[in-house]
Coordinates of N, CA and C in Angstrom, one line a residue:
X270 N 21.6 -11.2 20.0 CA 20.4 -11.5 19.7 C 19.8 -10.0 19.6
X271 N 18.6 -9.6 19.0 CA 17.5 -8.7 18.6 C 17.1 -8.7 19.7
X272 N 16.3 -7.4 20.4 CA 15.3 -7.7 21.2 C 14.1 -7.5 21.0
X273 N 13.5 -8.7 21.5 CA 11.8 -9.1 20.8 C 11.2 -7.8 21.5
X274 N 9.9 -8.1 20.2 CA 9.4 -7.0 20.0 C 7.5 -7.7 20.2
X275 N 6.9 -7.1 21.1 CA 5.7 -7.4 21.1 C 4.6 -6.5 20.5
X276 N 3.7 -7.0 20.4 CA 2.8 -6.1 19.4 C 1.4 -5.7 20.2
X277 N 1.1 -6.4 21.4 CA 0.2 -5.2 21.3 C -0.8 -6.2 22.6
X278 N -2.1 -6.1 22.4 CA -2.9 -6.2 23.2 C -3.3 -7.3 22.8
X279 N -3.7 -8.9 23.6 CA -4.0 -10.0 23.2 C -5.3 -9.4 22.5
X280 N -5.9 -10.6 21.2 CA -6.7 -10.2 20.2 C -6.8 -9.3 19.3
X281 N -6.0 -8.5 19.3 CA -5.7 -7.6 18.4 C -4.9 -8.4 17.3
X282 N -5.6 -8.6 15.9 CA -4.8 -9.6 14.7 C -3.8 -8.2 14.0
X283 N -2.6 -8.7 13.7 CA -1.9 -8.1 12.4 C -2.4 -8.0 11.0
X284 N -2.0 -6.8 10.6 CA -2.5 -7.3 9.6 C -1.5 -6.1 8.5
X285 N -1.9 -5.8 7.6 CA -1.1 -4.7 6.7 C 0.1 -3.1 7.7
X286 N 0.7 -3.0 7.0 CA 1.4 -1.6 7.7 C 2.1 -0.9 7.0
X287 N 2.2 0.9 7.1 CA 2.4 1.9 6.6 C 3.6 1.9 6.4
X288 N 4.7 2.2 6.3 CA 5.3 2.5 6.2 C 5.6 4.1 6.9
X289 N 6.8 4.6 8.4 CA 7.2 5.7 8.7 C 8.2 6.5 8.2
X290 N 8.8 7.3 8.5 CA 10.1 8.0 8.5 C 10.6 7.8 10.0
X291 N 11.5 6.8 10.2 CA 12.2 7.5 11.3 C 13.8 7.8 11.2
X292 N 13.6 9.2 12.0 CA 14.8 10.2 11.6 C 15.8 9.5 13.3
X293 N 16.2 8.7 12.9 CA 17.1 8.1 14.6 C 18.7 7.9 13.4
X294 N 19.3 8.9 13.8 CA 21.0 8.3 13.2 C 21.7 7.3 13.1
X295 N 21.9 6.5 12.5 CA 22.5 5.7 12.2 C 21.7 4.3 12.2
X296 N 20.4 4.3 12.5 CA 18.8 3.4 12.2 C 19.0 3.1 11.3
X297 N 18.5 1.3 10.9 CA 18.8 1.0 9.3 C 17.4 -0.4 9.6
X298 N 16.8 0.0 8.3 CA 15.7 -0.6 7.7 C 15.6 -1.9 7.1
X299 N 14.8 -2.6 7.9 CA 15.2 -3.7 8.4 C 14.3 -4.3 6.7
X300 N 13.0 -4.0 6.9 CA 11.6 -4.1 6.2 C 11.0 -2.7 6.0
X301 N 10.2 -2.0 5.4 CA 9.5 -1.1 5.9 C 8.8 -0.9 6.9
X302 N 8.9 -1.7 7.7 CA 7.8 -1.3 9.2 C 8.7 -1.8 10.5
X303 N 10.3 -2.3 10.1 CA 11.0 -2.8 10.7 C 12.7 -2.0 11.0
X304 N 12.8 -1.4 12.0 CA 13.9 -0.9 11.8 C 15.0 -1.3 13.0
X305 N 16.1 -0.9 13.1 CA 16.9 -1.7 14.2 C 18.4 -0.1 14.2
X306 N 18.8 -0.1 15.5 CA 20.0 0.7 15.4 C 21.1 0.2 15.8
X307 N 22.0 0.7 15.5 CA 23.5 0.5 14.8 C 23.6 -1.0 16.3
X308 N 24.0 -1.7 16.0 CA 24.6 -2.8 17.1 C 23.4 -3.4 17.5
X309 N 21.7 -3.5 16.5 CA 20.9 -3.5 17.2 C 20.4 -3.9 18.4
X310 N 20.6 -3.0 19.4 CA 20.4 -3.5 20.8 C 18.8 -2.8 20.8
X311 N 18.2 -1.9 20.0 CA 17.2 -1.5 19.5 C 16.2 -1.6 18.4
X312 N 15.1 -1.8 18.7 CA 14.3 -2.5 17.7 C 12.8 -1.2 17.3
X313 N 12.7 -0.9 16.2 CA 11.4 -0.4 16.4 C 10.5 -1.2 14.9
X314 N 9.4 -1.6 15.8 CA 8.1 -1.9 14.7 C 6.8 -0.8 14.5
X315 N 6.7 -0.9 13.3 CA 5.3 0.4 12.7 C 4.2 -0.9 12.8
X316 N 2.9 -1.0 13.2 CA 2.5 -2.4 13.2 C 0.5 -1.5 12.3
X317 N 0.0 -2.1 11.6 CA -1.6 -1.4 11.4 C -2.3 -2.7 11.5
X318 N -3.5 -2.6 12.7 CA -3.9 -3.7 12.7 C -5.6 -3.3 11.9
X319 N -6.1 -4.2 12.0 CA -7.5 -4.4 11.6 C -9.0 -4.0 12.6
X320 N -8.2 -3.6 13.6 CA -8.7 -3.6 14.9 C -9.4 -2.0 14.7
X321 N -10.7 -1.7 14.6 CA -11.2 -0.2 14.6 C -11.0 0.3 16.1
X322 N -10.4 1.7 15.4 CA -9.8 2.4 16.7 C -10.2 4.1 16.1
X323 N -11.1 4.6 16.9 CA -11.4 6.1 16.6 C -10.3 6.8 17.2
X324 N -10.2 7.9 16.4 CA -8.9 8.7 17.0 C -9.5 9.6 18.3
X325 N -9.1 9.6 19.3 CA -8.9 9.8 20.4 C -8.8 11.6 20.2
X326 N -9.8 12.1 20.5 CA -10.3 13.8 20.0 C -9.6 14.3 21.2
X327 N -9.8 13.8 22.6 CA -9.0 14.7 24.0 C -8.6 13.9 25.0
X328 N -7.8 14.7 25.6 CA -7.2 13.8 26.5 C -7.2 13.4 27.9
X329 N -9.3 13.6 27.9 CA -9.8 13.1 28.4 C -10.1 11.9 27.8
X330 N -10.3 11.8 26.6 CA -10.8 9.7 26.1 C -9.6 9.4 26.2
X331 N -7.8 10.1 25.9 CA -6.7 9.2 26.0 C -6.6 8.4 27.3
X332 N -6.4 9.5 28.3 CA -6.8 9.1 29.6 C -7.5 8.0 29.9
X333 N -8.9 7.9 29.2 CA -9.4 6.5 29.4 C -8.7 5.5 28.6
X334 N -8.4 5.7 27.8 CA -7.9 4.4 26.6 C -7.3 3.7 27.7
X335 N -5.8 4.5 28.4 CA -4.5 4.6 28.8 C -5.1 4.0 29.9
X336 N -5.9 3.8 31.0 CA -6.7 3.3 32.2 C -6.6 1.7 31.8
X337 N -7.2 1.5 30.0 CA -7.9 0.4 30.0 C -6.5 -0.6 29.7
X338 N -5.8 0.1 28.5 CA -4.7 -0.5 28.0 C -4.0 -0.6 29.4
X339 N -3.4 -0.2 30.6 CA -2.3 -0.3 31.7 C -3.1 -1.7 32.3
X340 N -4.7 -1.4 32.2 CA -5.1 -3.1 33.4 C -4.9 -3.8 32.4
X341 N -5.3 -4.0 30.8 CA -4.8 -5.0 30.1 C -3.8 -5.7 30.3
X342 N -2.8 -4.9 29.9 CA -1.0 -5.2 29.7 C -0.5 -5.6 31.6
X343 N -0.8 -4.8 32.2 CA -0.8 -5.9 33.6 C -1.8 -7.1 33.9
X344 N -2.6 -7.5 33.0 CA -3.3 -8.6 33.2 C -2.8 -10.1 32.7
X345 N -2.2 -8.7 31.4 CA -1.0 -9.9 30.7 C 0.5 -10.5 31.2
X346 N 0.4 -9.5 32.4 CA 1.8 -10.0 33.6 C 2.5 -9.0 33.1
X347 N 2.7 -8.1 32.5 CA 3.7 -6.9 32.0 C 3.7 -6.4 33.2
X348 N 5.2 -6.0 33.6 CA 5.4 -4.9 34.5 C 5.8 -3.8 34.5
X349 N 6.1 -3.0 35.6 CA 6.3 -1.6 35.6 C 5.7 -0.7 34.6
X350 N 4.1 -1.3 34.2 CA 3.4 -0.5 33.1 C 2.7 0.8 33.5
X351 N 3.3 1.4 32.7 CA 2.9 3.4 33.0 C 2.2 3.8 31.2
X352 N 1.2 4.4 31.5 CA 1.1 4.8 30.5 C 0.2 6.8 30.3
X353 N 0.5 7.7 29.0 CA 0.8 8.4 29.5 C 0.2 9.0 28.5
X354 N -1.1 10.1 28.0 CA -1.6 10.8 26.8 C -0.5 11.6 26.3
X355 N 0.1 11.6 24.6 CA 0.4 12.6 24.1 C -0.4 13.4 22.7
X356 N -0.3 14.4 23.0 CA -1.3 15.1 21.5 C -0.2 15.0 20.0
X357 N -0.6 14.6 19.6 CA 0.0 14.8 18.0 C -1.2 15.3 17.5
X358 N -0.6 15.6 16.3 CA -0.9 16.8 15.0 C -2.5 17.1 15.0
X359 N -3.2 16.5 15.2 CA -4.7 16.1 14.8 C -5.5 15.1 15.3
X360 N -4.9 14.5 16.7 CA -5.8 13.6 17.5 C -4.9 12.9 18.7
X361 N -5.2 12.6 19.9 CA -4.4 12.0 21.4 C -4.0 10.7 20.8
X362 N -2.7 10.4 21.3 CA -2.4 9.5 21.3 C -1.9 8.7 22.7
X363 N -1.8 7.5 22.9 CA -1.4 7.2 24.4 C -0.3 6.2 24.6
X364 N 1.0 6.5 25.1 CA 2.2 6.3 24.9 C 2.4 5.0 25.9
X365 N 1.9 3.8 25.9 CA 2.9 2.6 27.2 C 4.0 2.1 27.3
X366 N 4.4 2.1 28.5 CA 5.9 1.6 28.6 C 5.8 0.7 29.9
X367 N 6.4 -0.5 29.2 CA 6.7 -2.0 30.0 C 7.7 -2.4 30.4
X368 N 7.4 -3.5 31.1 CA 8.7 -4.2 31.1 C 8.4 -6.0 30.8
X369 N 8.5 -6.8 29.8 CA 8.4 -8.1 30.0 C 9.5 -9.0 30.3
X370 N 9.1 -9.9 30.0 CA 9.8 -11.3 30.5 C 9.7 -12.1 28.8
X371 N 10.7 -12.7 28.3 CA 10.4 -13.5 27.1 C 11.8 -14.4 26.9
X372 N 11.4 -15.7 27.3 CA 12.5 -16.8 27.0 C 13.2 -16.6 28.1
X373 N 13.1 -16.1 29.1 CA 14.2 -15.6 30.5 C 15.0 -14.5 30.6
X374 N 13.9 -13.4 29.3 CA 15.0 -11.9 29.1 C 14.1 -11.2 29.3
X375 N 14.4 -9.7 29.6 CA 13.5 -9.1 30.1 C 14.3 -7.6 29.1
X376 N 12.6 -7.2 29.0 CA 12.8 -5.8 27.3 C 12.0 -5.3 28.1
X377 N 12.7 -3.9 27.6 CA 11.8 -2.6 27.8 C 11.3 -1.9 26.6
X378 N 9.9 -2.0 26.8 CA 9.1 -1.7 25.7 C 8.7 -0.3 26.1
X379 N 8.7 0.0 24.9 CA 7.3 1.5 24.8 C 6.6 1.6 23.6
X380 N 5.2 1.6 23.9 CA 4.7 1.0 22.5 C 3.5 2.6 22.2
X381 N 3.6 3.5 21.4 CA 2.4 4.5 20.8 C 0.9 3.9 19.8
X382 N -0.2 4.3 20.7 CA -1.5 3.6 20.1 C -1.9 4.8 19.9
X383 N -1.9 4.7 18.3 CA -2.9 5.8 17.3 C -4.0 5.6 15.9
X384 N -4.6 6.4 15.9 CA -5.6 5.6 14.8 C -5.6 6.6 13.6
X385 N -5.5 5.2 12.5 CA -5.1 5.8 11.2 C -6.2 5.6 10.1
X386 N -7.1 6.3 9.5 CA -8.1 6.0 8.6 C -8.7 5.1 9.7
X387 N -9.2 5.2 10.8 CA -10.2 4.9 11.9 C -9.6 3.0 11.8
X388 N -8.2 2.9 12.1 CA -7.6 1.4 12.7 C -6.5 1.8 13.2
X389 N -6.3 0.8 14.0 CA -5.3 0.9 15.6 C -3.8 1.0 14.7
X390 N -3.2 1.7 15.0 CA -2.2 1.8 14.8 C -0.8 1.6 16.1
X391 N 0.3 0.9 15.6 CA 1.1 1.3 17.1 C 2.2 1.6 16.0
X392 N 3.2 1.7 17.4 CA 4.5 2.1 16.7 C 5.4 1.1 18.3
X393 N 6.2 0.2 18.1 CA 6.6 -0.1 19.3 C 8.2 -0.2 19.1
X394 N 8.7 0.5 19.9 CA 10.5 0.1 20.6 C 10.9 -0.9 21.8
X395 N 11.8 -1.3 21.4 CA 12.4 -2.3 22.7 C 13.7 -2.3 22.6
X396 N 14.3 -3.1 23.9 CA 15.0 -2.9 24.2 C 15.6 -3.8 25.0
X397 N 16.8 -4.1 25.3 CA 16.8 -5.6 26.5 C 17.2 -4.7 27.1
X398 N 16.8 -5.4 28.5 CA 17.1 -4.5 30.0 C 18.4 -4.5 30.0
X399 N 19.3 -5.3 30.5 CA 20.5 -4.9 30.2 C 21.2 -4.4 29.7
X400 N 20.5 -3.8 27.9 CA 21.1 -3.0 27.0 C 21.7 -1.8 27.5
X401 N 23.3 -1.0 27.5 CA 23.5 0.1 27.8 C 23.4 1.2 26.5
X402 N 23.2 0.5 25.8 CA 23.4 1.5 24.6 C 22.3 3.0 24.8
X403 N 22.7 3.4 24.1 CA 22.5 5.0 24.4 C 20.6 5.2 23.3
X404 N 20.7 3.9 22.6 CA 19.6 4.1 21.8 C 18.5 4.0 21.9
X405 N 18.2 3.6 23.2 CA 17.1 3.1 24.2 C 16.7 4.4 24.8
X406 N 17.3 5.4 25.0 CA 16.6 6.8 25.2 C 16.3 7.6 24.1
X407 N 17.2 7.3 23.1 CA 17.1 8.2 22.2 C 15.5 7.8 21.0
X408 N 15.5 6.3 21.3 CA 14.2 5.5 20.4 C 12.8 6.1 21.8
X409 N 13.1 6.5 22.7 CA 12.0 6.3 23.7 C 11.4 7.9 23.7
X410 N 11.9 9.2 23.2 CA 11.5 10.2 23.2 C 11.5 10.6 21.9
X411 N 12.2 9.7 20.4 CA 11.5 9.6 19.4 C 9.7 9.2 19.8
X412 N 9.7 8.1 20.7 CA 7.9 7.7 20.6 C 7.2 8.5 21.4
X413 N 8.0 9.0 22.1 CA 7.0 10.2 23.1 C 6.6 11.3 22.5
X414 N 7.7 12.2 21.3 CA 7.3 13.0 20.8 C 7.1 13.2 19.4
X415 N 7.9 12.3 18.5 CA 7.8 12.5 17.4 C 7.3 11.5 16.4
X416 N 6.9 10.0 16.8 CA 6.2 9.8 16.7 C 4.6 9.3 16.1
X417 N 4.2 9.6 14.6 CA 2.9 9.7 14.1 C 2.4 8.7 12.7

């Protein structure tokens, strides 16, 4: 069974998405915005939301957003929630990591929050808690350092 992908904060509606290049060896594009690792132990999804999201111009702005995001995720009963600010090409991003339970199964989720054309864009990776696959480590590293 493929990992569940959680797509964002409550109240953020999904719309269209733009495709990014996933430079992870062995990953397969299911759609232009959904990729799975060999064996389907890990999944990545890119989503362009309709919610306005001004680019985070400084670490201070990113840290402030990260604190709000952490509180929102914890309110939604996500466990082991952590956020960190990451510098990108021309803006700051916030990466959230957490564990969630869905239908009795645990998932590790890593989610990057960026601004694209003034709208919220997320890149979300997930894997089953019980997964021993090395794709989870590679996926998290891609999300931490390479996802734009």
